[in-house]
mmCIF file of N, CA and C in Angstrom:
data_model
loop_
_atom_site.group_PDB
_atom_site.id
_atom_site.type_symbol
_atom_site.label_atom_id
_atom_site.label_comp_id
_atom_site.label_asym_id
_atom_site.label_seq_id
_atom_site.Cartn_x
_atom_site.Cartn_y
_atom_site.Cartn_z
ATOM 1 N N MET A 1 22.342 26.086 -11.877
ATOM 2 C CA MET A 1 23.490 26.403 -11.036
ATOM 3 C C MET A 1 24.728 26.542 -11.917
ATOM 4 N N GLU A 2 25.506 27.555 -11.667
ATOM 5 C CA GLU A 2 26.704 27.832 -12.448
ATOM 6 C C GLU A 2 27.831 26.850 -12.085
ATOM 7 N N THR A 3 28.488 26.316 -13.104
ATOM 8 C CA THR A 3 29.612 25.421 -12.881
ATOM 9 C C THR A 3 30.823 26.228 -12.442
ATOM 10 N N LYS A 4 31.446 25.813 -11.380
ATOM 11 C CA LYS A 4 32.618 26.514 -10.852
ATOM 12 C C LYS A 4 33.885 26.011 -11.529
ATOM 13 N N ARG A 5 34.789 26.948 -11.775
ATOM 14 C CA ARG A 5 36.099 26.606 -12.351
ATOM 15 C C ARG A 5 37.074 26.416 -11.203
ATOM 16 N N ILE A 6 37.632 25.204 -11.127
ATOM 17 C CA ILE A 6 38.561 24.854 -10.052
ATOM 18 C C ILE A 6 39.948 24.630 -10.640
ATOM 19 N N LEU A 7 40.932 25.283 -10.045
ATOM 20 C CA LEU A 7 42.324 25.061 -10.420
ATOM 21 C C LEU A 7 42.940 24.112 -9.406
ATOM 22 N N VAL A 8 43.455 22.989 -9.898
ATOM 23 C CA VAL A 8 44.179 22.043 -9.044
ATOM 24 C C VAL A 8 45.652 22.142 -9.410
ATOM 25 N N VAL A 9 46.487 22.363 -8.409
ATOM 26 C CA VAL A 9 47.940 22.423 -8.589
ATOM 27 C C VAL A 9 48.523 21.235 -7.851
ATOM 28 N N GLY A 10 49.230 20.365 -8.554
ATOM 29 C CA GLY A 10 49.792 19.218 -7.856
ATOM 30 C C GLY A 10 50.466 18.220 -8.768
ATOM 31 N N SER A 11 50.732 17.074 -8.208
ATOM 32 C CA SER A 11 51.531 16.058 -8.893
ATOM 33 C C SER A 11 50.712 15.202 -9.855
ATOM 34 N N ALA A 12 51.404 14.741 -10.875
ATOM 35 C CA ALA A 12 50.856 13.792 -11.849
ATOM 36 C C ALA A 12 51.865 12.650 -11.973
ATOM 37 N N ASN A 13 51.422 11.454 -11.641
ATOM 38 C CA ASN A 13 52.315 10.293 -11.678
ATOM 39 C C ASN A 13 51.674 9.148 -12.437
ATOM 40 N N MET A 14 52.509 8.298 -12.958
ATOM 41 C CA MET A 14 52.052 7.011 -13.438
ATOM 42 C C MET A 14 52.383 6.033 -12.324
ATOM 43 N N ASP A 15 51.389 5.285 -11.868
ATOM 44 C CA ASP A 15 51.602 4.298 -10.817
ATOM 45 C C ASP A 15 51.842 2.922 -11.443
ATOM 46 N N PHE A 16 52.871 2.247 -10.972
ATOM 47 C CA PHE A 16 53.178 0.876 -11.378
ATOM 48 C C PHE A 16 52.817 -0.003 -10.182
ATOM 49 N N ILE A 17 51.792 -0.831 -10.348
ATOM 50 C CA ILE A 17 51.222 -1.577 -9.230
ATOM 51 C C ILE A 17 51.537 -3.064 -9.364
ATOM 52 N N MET A 18 52.077 -3.639 -8.282
ATOM 53 C CA MET A 18 52.362 -5.075 -8.226
ATOM 54 C C MET A 18 51.720 -5.656 -6.974
ATOM 55 N N ASN A 19 51.111 -6.810 -7.124
ATOM 56 C CA ASN A 19 50.499 -7.520 -5.998
ATOM 57 C C ASN A 19 51.432 -8.645 -5.556
ATOM 58 N N CYS A 20 51.557 -8.816 -4.233
ATOM 59 C CA CYS A 20 52.434 -9.867 -3.719
ATOM 60 C C CYS A 20 51.866 -10.403 -2.403
ATOM 61 N N ASP A 21 52.270 -11.620 -2.052
ATOM 62 C CA ASP A 21 51.827 -12.197 -0.784
ATOM 63 C C ASP A 21 52.351 -11.370 0.385
ATOM 64 N N ARG A 22 53.604 -10.981 0.277
ATOM 65 C CA ARG A 22 54.267 -10.190 1.303
ATOM 66 C C ARG A 22 55.433 -9.460 0.648
ATOM 67 N N LEU A 23 55.967 -8.513 1.327
ATOM 68 C CA LEU A 23 57.122 -7.796 0.798
ATOM 69 C C LEU A 23 58.394 -8.583 1.057
ATOM 70 N N PRO A 24 59.364 -8.474 0.177
ATOM 71 C CA PRO A 24 60.604 -9.222 0.376
ATOM 72 C C PRO A 24 61.440 -8.640 1.512
ATOM 73 N N SER A 25 62.222 -9.488 2.133
ATOM 74 C CA SER A 25 63.210 -9.051 3.116
ATOM 75 C C SER A 25 64.426 -8.540 2.357
ATOM 76 N N VAL A 26 65.325 -7.921 3.051
ATOM 77 C CA VAL A 26 66.540 -7.402 2.423
ATOM 78 C C VAL A 26 67.270 -8.524 1.692
ATOM 79 N N GLY A 27 67.583 -8.317 0.440
ATOM 80 C CA GLY A 27 68.310 -9.293 -0.362
ATOM 81 C C GLY A 27 67.469 -10.431 -0.911
ATOM 82 N N GLU A 28 66.208 -10.478 -0.597
ATOM 83 C CA GLU A 28 65.327 -11.559 -1.019
ATOM 84 C C GLU A 28 64.559 -11.151 -2.283
ATOM 85 N N THR A 29 64.320 -12.119 -3.139
ATOM 86 C CA THR A 29 63.476 -11.926 -4.316
ATOM 87 C C THR A 29 62.227 -12.771 -4.153
ATOM 88 N N ILE A 30 61.081 -12.170 -4.366
ATOM 89 C CA ILE A 30 59.826 -12.919 -4.332
ATOM 90 C C ILE A 30 59.088 -12.703 -5.646
ATOM 91 N N LEU A 31 58.083 -13.524 -5.875
ATOM 92 C CA LEU A 31 57.295 -13.402 -7.100
ATOM 93 C C LEU A 31 55.994 -12.658 -6.822
ATOM 94 N N SER A 32 55.604 -11.880 -7.794
ATOM 95 C CA SER A 32 54.309 -11.207 -7.739
ATOM 96 C C SER A 32 53.262 -12.186 -8.240
ATOM 97 N N TYR A 33 52.034 -12.078 -7.748
ATOM 98 C CA TYR A 33 50.972 -12.946 -8.233
ATOM 99 C C TYR A 33 50.043 -12.133 -9.138
ATOM 100 N N GLU A 34 49.190 -12.834 -9.840
ATOM 101 C CA GLU A 34 48.270 -12.215 -10.806
ATOM 102 C C GLU A 34 49.069 -11.448 -11.852
ATOM 103 N N SER A 35 48.701 -10.205 -12.084
ATOM 104 C CA SER A 35 49.403 -9.416 -13.084
ATOM 105 C C SER A 35 49.799 -8.085 -12.474
ATOM 106 N N TYR A 36 50.578 -7.335 -13.190
ATOM 107 C CA TYR A 36 50.915 -5.983 -12.756
ATOM 108 C C TYR A 36 50.128 -5.017 -13.631
ATOM 109 N N GLY A 37 50.099 -3.778 -13.231
ATOM 110 C CA GLY A 37 49.360 -2.814 -14.022
ATOM 111 C C GLY A 37 49.853 -1.399 -13.811
ATOM 112 N N TYR A 38 49.401 -0.533 -14.692
ATOM 113 C CA TYR A 38 49.686 0.894 -14.602
ATOM 114 C C TYR A 38 48.374 1.629 -14.353
ATOM 115 N N ALA A 39 48.430 2.665 -13.552
ATOM 116 C CA ALA A 39 47.244 3.486 -13.294
ATOM 117 C C ALA A 39 47.697 4.924 -13.095
ATOM 118 N N ALA A 40 46.859 5.851 -13.494
ATOM 119 C CA ALA A 40 47.161 7.256 -13.262
ATOM 120 C C ALA A 40 47.125 7.523 -11.768
ATOM 121 N N GLY A 41 48.033 8.335 -11.296
ATOM 122 C CA GLY A 41 48.082 8.660 -9.881
ATOM 123 C C GLY A 41 48.680 10.032 -9.649
ATOM 124 N N GLY A 42 48.993 10.287 -8.415
ATOM 125 C CA GLY A 42 49.469 11.605 -7.998
ATOM 126 C C GLY A 42 48.348 12.298 -7.239
ATOM 127 N N LYS A 43 48.677 12.888 -6.102
ATOM 128 C CA LYS A 43 47.639 13.510 -5.273
ATOM 129 C C LYS A 43 46.885 14.598 -6.042
ATOM 130 N N GLY A 44 47.605 15.455 -6.746
ATOM 131 C CA GLY A 44 46.946 16.522 -7.504
ATOM 132 C C GLY A 44 46.072 15.976 -8.613
ATOM 133 N N ALA A 45 46.606 15.037 -9.374
ATOM 134 C CA ALA A 45 45.845 14.455 -10.477
ATOM 135 C C ALA A 45 44.597 13.749 -9.977
ATOM 136 N N ASN A 46 44.709 13.029 -8.873
ATOM 137 C CA ASN A 46 43.538 12.337 -8.321
ATOM 138 C C ASN A 46 42.454 13.337 -7.943
ATOM 139 N N CYS A 47 42.830 14.468 -7.356
ATOM 140 C CA CYS A 47 41.854 15.505 -6.997
ATOM 141 C C CYS A 47 41.230 16.123 -8.241
ATOM 142 N N ALA A 48 42.040 16.377 -9.266
ATOM 143 C CA ALA A 48 41.525 16.974 -10.503
ATOM 144 C C ALA A 48 40.517 16.047 -11.167
ATOM 145 N N VAL A 49 40.841 14.773 -11.261
ATOM 146 C CA VAL A 49 39.934 13.803 -11.883
ATOM 147 C C VAL A 49 38.641 13.697 -11.074
ATOM 148 N N ALA A 50 38.746 13.633 -9.752
ATOM 149 C CA ALA A 50 37.546 13.526 -8.915
ATOM 150 C C ALA A 50 36.639 14.739 -9.108
ATOM 151 N N ALA A 51 37.220 15.939 -9.118
ATOM 152 C CA ALA A 51 36.413 17.149 -9.298
ATOM 153 C C ALA A 51 35.744 17.164 -10.671
ATOM 154 N N ALA A 52 36.479 16.734 -11.704
ATOM 155 C CA ALA A 52 35.906 16.695 -13.053
ATOM 156 C C ALA A 52 34.759 15.689 -13.125
ATOM 157 N N LEU A 53 34.925 14.533 -12.491
ATOM 158 C CA LEU A 53 33.862 13.524 -12.495
ATOM 159 C C LEU A 53 32.613 14.004 -11.754
ATOM 160 N N LEU A 54 32.804 14.938 -10.815
ATOM 161 C CA LEU A 54 31.669 15.506 -10.092
ATOM 162 C C LEU A 54 31.031 16.678 -10.846
ATOM 163 N N GLY A 55 31.598 17.002 -12.021
ATOM 164 C CA GLY A 55 30.984 18.022 -12.867
ATOM 165 C C GLY A 55 31.630 19.389 -12.836
ATOM 166 N N ALA A 56 32.736 19.556 -12.114
ATOM 167 C CA ALA A 56 33.409 20.851 -12.070
ATOM 168 C C ALA A 56 34.158 21.112 -13.374
ATOM 169 N N ASP A 57 34.386 22.377 -13.655
ATOM 170 C CA ASP A 57 35.228 22.815 -14.770
ATOM 171 C C ASP A 57 36.641 22.880 -14.189
ATOM 172 N N VAL A 58 37.487 21.922 -14.546
ATOM 173 C CA VAL A 58 38.780 21.766 -13.875
ATOM 174 C C VAL A 58 39.944 22.171 -14.778
ATOM 175 N N LEU A 59 40.813 22.996 -14.209
ATOM 176 C CA LEU A 59 42.123 23.307 -14.782
ATOM 177 C C LEU A 59 43.134 22.560 -13.932
ATOM 178 N N PHE A 60 44.111 21.932 -14.566
ATOM 179 C CA PHE A 60 45.119 21.193 -13.813
ATOM 180 C C PHE A 60 46.484 21.766 -14.140
ATOM 181 N N CYS A 61 47.212 22.189 -13.099
ATOM 182 C CA CYS A 61 48.556 22.739 -13.253
ATOM 183 C C CYS A 61 49.539 21.714 -12.705
ATOM 184 N N SER A 62 50.363 21.183 -13.597
ATOM 185 C CA SER A 62 51.313 20.150 -13.215
ATOM 186 C C SER A 62 52.390 20.069 -14.284
ATOM 187 N N ARG A 63 53.308 19.160 -14.101
ATOM 188 C CA ARG A 63 54.332 18.887 -15.122
ATOM 189 C C ARG A 63 54.451 17.393 -15.331
ATOM 190 N N VAL A 64 54.595 17.005 -16.581
ATOM 191 C CA VAL A 64 54.874 15.622 -16.953
ATOM 192 C C VAL A 64 56.081 15.635 -17.879
ATOM 193 N N GLY A 65 56.699 14.486 -18.042
ATOM 194 C CA GLY A 65 57.837 14.388 -18.940
ATOM 195 C C GLY A 65 57.390 14.223 -20.381
ATOM 196 N N ASN A 66 58.332 14.410 -21.270
ATOM 197 C CA ASN A 66 58.096 14.223 -22.700
ATOM 198 C C ASN A 66 58.328 12.742 -23.023
ATOM 199 N N ASP A 67 57.452 11.884 -22.476
ATOM 200 C CA ASP A 67 57.617 10.438 -22.608
ATOM 201 C C ASP A 67 56.242 9.791 -22.739
ATOM 202 N N ASN A 68 56.224 8.479 -22.894
ATOM 203 C CA ASN A 68 54.947 7.769 -23.067
ATOM 204 C C ASN A 68 54.005 7.942 -21.880
ATOM 205 N N HIS A 69 54.548 7.907 -20.661
ATOM 206 C CA HIS A 69 53.690 8.072 -19.487
ATOM 207 C C HIS A 69 53.047 9.460 -19.490
ATOM 208 N N GLY A 70 53.815 10.472 -19.816
ATOM 209 C CA GLY A 70 53.275 11.822 -19.878
ATOM 210 C C GLY A 70 52.184 11.955 -20.935
ATOM 211 N N GLN A 71 52.394 11.341 -22.089
ATOM 212 C CA GLN A 71 51.378 11.378 -23.150
ATOM 213 C C GLN A 71 50.102 10.672 -22.701
ATOM 214 N N ARG A 72 50.242 9.521 -22.063
ATOM 215 C CA ARG A 72 49.065 8.771 -21.595
ATOM 216 C C ARG A 72 48.288 9.556 -20.544
ATOM 217 N N LEU A 73 49.016 10.187 -19.626
ATOM 218 C CA LEU A 73 48.340 10.957 -18.579
ATOM 219 C C LEU A 73 47.593 12.153 -19.165
ATOM 220 N N ARG A 74 48.242 12.880 -20.065
ATOM 221 C CA ARG A 74 47.566 14.049 -20.677
ATOM 222 C C ARG A 74 46.301 13.607 -21.416
ATOM 223 N N LYS A 75 46.354 12.478 -22.106
ATOM 224 C CA LYS A 75 45.163 11.992 -22.811
ATOM 225 C C LYS A 75 44.062 11.632 -21.811
ATOM 226 N N LEU A 76 44.430 10.978 -20.730
ATOM 227 C CA LEU A 76 43.453 10.626 -19.709
ATOM 228 C C LEU A 76 42.779 11.877 -19.156
ATOM 229 N N TYR A 77 43.564 12.906 -18.857
ATOM 230 C CA TYR A 77 42.987 14.128 -18.306
ATOM 231 C C TYR A 77 42.046 14.785 -19.312
ATOM 232 N N THR A 78 42.450 14.815 -20.557
ATOM 233 C CA THR A 78 41.589 15.379 -21.597
ATOM 234 C C THR A 78 40.304 14.570 -21.719
ATOM 235 N N ASP A 79 40.421 13.250 -21.683
ATOM 236 C CA ASP A 79 39.238 12.381 -21.752
ATOM 237 C C ASP A 79 38.296 12.605 -20.562
ATOM 238 N N CYS A 80 38.835 13.063 -19.436
ATOM 239 C CA CYS A 80 38.019 13.355 -18.249
ATOM 240 C C CYS A 80 37.511 14.804 -18.254
ATOM 241 N N ASN A 81 37.701 15.488 -19.379
ATOM 242 C CA ASN A 81 37.278 16.896 -19.517
ATOM 243 C C ASN A 81 38.033 17.849 -18.599
ATOM 244 N N ILE A 82 39.283 17.539 -18.340
ATOM 245 C CA ILE A 82 40.154 18.437 -17.591
ATOM 246 C C ILE A 82 40.903 19.298 -18.602
ATOM 247 N N ASP A 83 40.913 20.599 -18.360
ATOM 248 C CA ASP A 83 41.619 21.536 -19.242
ATOM 249 C C ASP A 83 43.124 21.323 -19.060
ATOM 250 N N PRO A 84 43.830 20.885 -20.117
ATOM 251 C CA PRO A 84 45.246 20.544 -19.974
ATOM 252 C C PRO A 84 46.212 21.699 -20.279
ATOM 253 N N ARG A 85 45.692 22.914 -20.471
ATOM 254 C CA ARG A 85 46.560 24.035 -20.873
ATOM 255 C C ARG A 85 47.739 24.265 -19.947
ATOM 256 N N PHE A 86 47.576 23.944 -18.668
ATOM 257 C CA PHE A 86 48.611 24.264 -17.697
ATOM 258 C C PHE A 86 49.371 23.029 -17.217
ATOM 259 N N ILE A 87 49.273 21.958 -18.008
ATOM 260 C CA ILE A 87 50.106 20.780 -17.782
ATOM 261 C C ILE A 87 51.305 20.940 -18.708
ATOM 262 N N THR A 88 52.427 21.307 -18.138
ATOM 263 C CA THR A 88 53.629 21.565 -18.913
ATOM 264 C C THR A 88 54.341 20.255 -19.225
ATOM 265 N N ILE A 89 54.756 20.119 -20.468
ATOM 266 C CA ILE A 89 55.572 18.971 -20.860
ATOM 267 C C ILE A 89 57.025 19.371 -20.656
ATOM 268 N N ASP A 90 57.655 18.749 -19.696
ATOM 269 C CA ASP A 90 59.038 19.060 -19.349
ATOM 270 C C ASP A 90 59.974 18.197 -20.183
ATOM 271 N N THR A 91 60.903 18.825 -20.843
ATOM 272 C CA THR A 91 61.831 18.082 -21.708
ATOM 273 C C THR A 91 63.109 17.665 -20.971
ATOM 274 N N THR A 92 63.215 18.030 -19.682
ATOM 275 C CA THR A 92 64.434 17.709 -18.939
ATOM 276 C C THR A 92 64.239 16.643 -17.868
ATOM 277 N N ALA A 93 62.986 16.237 -17.644
ATOM 278 C CA ALA A 93 62.722 15.254 -16.593
ATOM 279 C C ALA A 93 61.650 14.272 -17.051
ATOM 280 N N GLN A 94 61.719 13.074 -16.541
ATOM 281 C CA GLN A 94 60.710 12.058 -16.856
ATOM 282 C C GLN A 94 59.443 12.312 -16.041
ATOM 283 N N THR A 95 58.344 11.743 -16.498
ATOM 284 C CA THR A 95 57.089 11.797 -15.755
ATOM 285 C C THR A 95 57.267 11.097 -14.414
ATOM 286 N N GLY A 96 56.645 11.648 -13.380
ATOM 287 C CA GLY A 96 56.705 11.034 -12.057
ATOM 288 C C GLY A 96 56.200 9.597 -12.106
ATOM 289 N N LEU A 97 56.802 8.752 -11.304
ATOM 290 C CA LEU A 97 56.445 7.329 -11.274
ATOM 291 C C LEU A 97 56.357 6.874 -9.828
ATOM 292 N N ALA A 98 55.303 6.139 -9.508
ATOM 293 C CA ALA A 98 55.168 5.552 -8.178
ATOM 294 C C ALA A 98 55.129 4.034 -8.323
ATOM 295 N N VAL A 99 55.947 3.355 -7.554
ATOM 296 C CA VAL A 99 55.927 1.898 -7.501
ATOM 297 C C VAL A 99 55.108 1.527 -6.272
ATOM 298 N N VAL A 100 53.983 0.867 -6.511
ATOM 299 C CA VAL A 100 53.054 0.527 -5.444
ATOM 300 C C VAL A 100 53.069 -0.993 -5.276
ATOM 301 N N MET A 101 53.515 -1.448 -4.109
ATOM 302 C CA MET A 101 53.541 -2.875 -3.807
ATOM 303 C C MET A 101 52.405 -3.156 -2.844
ATOM 304 N N VAL A 102 51.487 -4.032 -3.243
ATOM 305 C CA VAL A 102 50.298 -4.317 -2.442
ATOM 306 C C VAL A 102 50.349 -5.765 -1.978
ATOM 307 N N GLU A 103 50.317 -5.952 -0.662
ATOM 308 C CA GLU A 103 50.301 -7.290 -0.093
ATOM 309 C C GLU A 103 48.871 -7.838 -0.118
ATOM 310 N N LYS A 104 48.737 -9.163 -0.063
ATOM 311 C CA LYS A 104 47.407 -9.785 -0.039
ATOM 312 C C LYS A 104 46.544 -9.239 1.094
ATOM 313 N N SER A 105 47.156 -8.830 2.172
ATOM 314 C CA SER A 105 46.418 -8.285 3.316
ATOM 315 C C SER A 105 45.814 -6.921 3.000
ATOM 316 N N GLY A 106 46.266 -6.308 1.894
ATOM 317 C CA GLY A 106 45.791 -4.979 1.536
ATOM 318 C C GLY A 106 46.758 -3.876 1.919
ATOM 319 N N ASN A 107 47.724 -4.206 2.765
ATOM 320 C CA ASN A 107 48.737 -3.211 3.115
ATOM 321 C C ASN A 107 49.568 -2.896 1.879
ATOM 322 N N ASN A 108 50.017 -1.652 1.786
ATOM 323 C CA ASN A 108 50.850 -1.307 0.647
ATOM 324 C C ASN A 108 52.060 -0.496 1.080
ATOM 325 N N ARG A 109 53.009 -0.436 0.197
ATOM 326 C CA ARG A 109 54.195 0.382 0.363
ATOM 327 C C ARG A 109 54.441 1.036 -0.987
ATOM 328 N N ILE A 110 54.805 2.302 -0.945
ATOM 329 C CA ILE A 110 54.929 3.071 -2.178
ATOM 330 C C ILE A 110 56.273 3.791 -2.195
ATOM 331 N N ILE A 111 56.933 3.718 -3.335
ATOM 332 C CA ILE A 111 58.153 4.482 -3.579
ATOM 333 C C ILE A 111 57.843 5.420 -4.740
ATOM 334 N N VAL A 112 58.100 6.724 -4.553
ATOM 335 C CA VAL A 112 57.775 7.711 -5.582
ATOM 336 C C VAL A 112 59.047 8.327 -6.149
ATOM 337 N N TYR A 113 59.137 8.322 -7.464
ATOM 338 C CA TYR A 113 60.149 9.086 -8.188
ATOM 339 C C TYR A 113 59.431 10.343 -8.682
ATOM 340 N N PRO A 114 59.714 11.526 -8.128
ATOM 341 C CA PRO A 114 58.933 12.717 -8.463
ATOM 342 C C PRO A 114 59.127 13.217 -9.896
ATOM 343 N N GLY A 115 60.306 13.051 -10.456
ATOM 344 C CA GLY A 115 60.540 13.449 -11.838
ATOM 345 C C GLY A 115 60.113 14.876 -12.132
ATOM 346 N N ALA A 116 59.314 15.055 -13.174
ATOM 347 C CA ALA A 116 58.900 16.378 -13.637
ATOM 348 C C ALA A 116 58.098 17.143 -12.586
ATOM 349 N N ASN A 117 57.484 16.443 -11.639
ATOM 350 C CA ASN A 117 56.740 17.136 -10.582
ATOM 351 C C ASN A 117 57.631 18.116 -9.823
ATOM 352 N N PHE A 118 58.887 17.762 -9.641
ATOM 353 C CA PHE A 118 59.817 18.642 -8.915
ATOM 354 C C PHE A 118 60.238 19.851 -9.734
ATOM 355 N N LYS A 119 59.859 19.891 -11.007
ATOM 356 C CA LYS A 119 60.199 21.027 -11.871
ATOM 357 C C LYS A 119 59.077 22.066 -11.918
ATOM 358 N N LEU A 120 57.929 21.759 -11.307
ATOM 359 C CA LEU A 120 56.834 22.720 -11.252
ATOM 360 C C LEU A 120 57.351 23.976 -10.560
ATOM 361 N N CYS A 121 57.086 25.141 -11.144
ATOM 362 C CA CYS A 121 57.651 26.367 -10.605
ATOM 363 C C CYS A 121 56.584 27.453 -10.430
ATOM 364 N N GLU A 122 56.989 28.516 -9.786
ATOM 365 C CA GLU A 122 56.081 29.625 -9.497
ATOM 366 C C GLU A 122 55.452 30.177 -10.773
ATOM 367 N N ARG A 123 56.212 30.269 -11.829
ATOM 368 C CA ARG A 123 55.691 30.797 -13.104
ATOM 369 C C ARG A 123 54.556 29.915 -13.629
ATOM 370 N N ASP A 124 54.702 28.593 -13.512
ATOM 371 C CA ASP A 124 53.639 27.668 -13.948
ATOM 372 C C ASP A 124 52.332 27.985 -13.216
ATOM 373 N N VAL A 125 52.442 28.166 -11.910
ATOM 374 C CA VAL A 125 51.257 28.413 -11.094
ATOM 375 C C VAL A 125 50.679 29.792 -11.407
ATOM 376 N N ASP A 126 51.535 30.789 -11.535
ATOM 377 C CA ASP A 126 51.062 32.141 -11.864
ATOM 378 C C ASP A 126 50.290 32.148 -13.178
ATOM 379 N N ASP A 127 50.799 31.437 -14.178
ATOM 380 C CA ASP A 127 50.111 31.373 -15.477
ATOM 381 C C ASP A 127 48.726 30.751 -15.323
ATOM 382 N N ALA A 128 48.625 29.720 -14.498
ATOM 383 C CA ALA A 128 47.339 29.051 -14.297
ATOM 384 C C ALA A 128 46.355 29.949 -13.533
ATOM 385 N N ILE A 129 46.869 30.687 -12.568
ATOM 386 C CA ILE A 129 46.011 31.593 -11.791
ATOM 387 C C ILE A 129 45.469 32.700 -12.684
ATOM 388 N N ASP A 130 46.219 33.085 -13.709
ATOM 389 C CA ASP A 130 45.750 34.100 -14.653
ATOM 390 C C ASP A 130 44.477 33.671 -15.386
ATOM 391 N N ALA A 131 44.130 32.383 -15.342
ATOM 392 C CA ALA A 131 42.881 31.887 -15.952
ATOM 393 C C ALA A 131 41.674 32.206 -15.076
ATOM 394 N N ILE A 132 41.917 32.835 -13.928
ATOM 395 C CA ILE A 132 40.890 33.294 -12.994
ATOM 396 C C ILE A 132 39.932 32.176 -12.563
ATOM 397 N N PRO A 133 40.451 31.190 -11.832
ATOM 398 C CA PRO A 133 39.565 30.139 -11.314
ATOM 399 C C PRO A 133 38.694 30.669 -10.169
ATOM 400 N N ASP A 134 37.598 29.996 -9.911
ATOM 401 C CA ASP A 134 36.759 30.335 -8.761
ATOM 402 C C ASP A 134 37.348 29.821 -7.459
ATOM 403 N N ALA A 135 38.115 28.757 -7.557
ATOM 404 C CA ALA A 135 38.741 28.167 -6.356
ATOM 405 C C ALA A 135 40.027 27.479 -6.778
ATOM 406 N N ILE A 136 40.951 27.399 -5.814
ATOM 407 C CA ILE A 136 42.233 26.729 -6.047
ATOM 408 C C ILE A 136 42.361 25.615 -5.036
#
């Protein structure tokens, strides 16, 4: 069976995850339990990684900042066999960041700083489409 080339266009974020018993009230400070962590995220990036893990030939069109988070994300995508040609390194914006607060109950709340994701433009997508994917 022929491997299909899939173009994913979407966001790439670094997620900052903190676990807590509950969320603080206005003006209140609470402590996080266990440890905090970073994980790759973003709806587009999650889809690209999932498709690559299922064996698809994946092109990912997105933007990251010229910072440590952007470098880490690009390496992760390359390690997952995602073609990074259309991941633009933006020199004017930071990599997108999501702050994920997870309560012991499993409920979460997320604040997203879009950063370089908001700089993705029509030209970026047109260039990626020129690679002639089988599906977008």
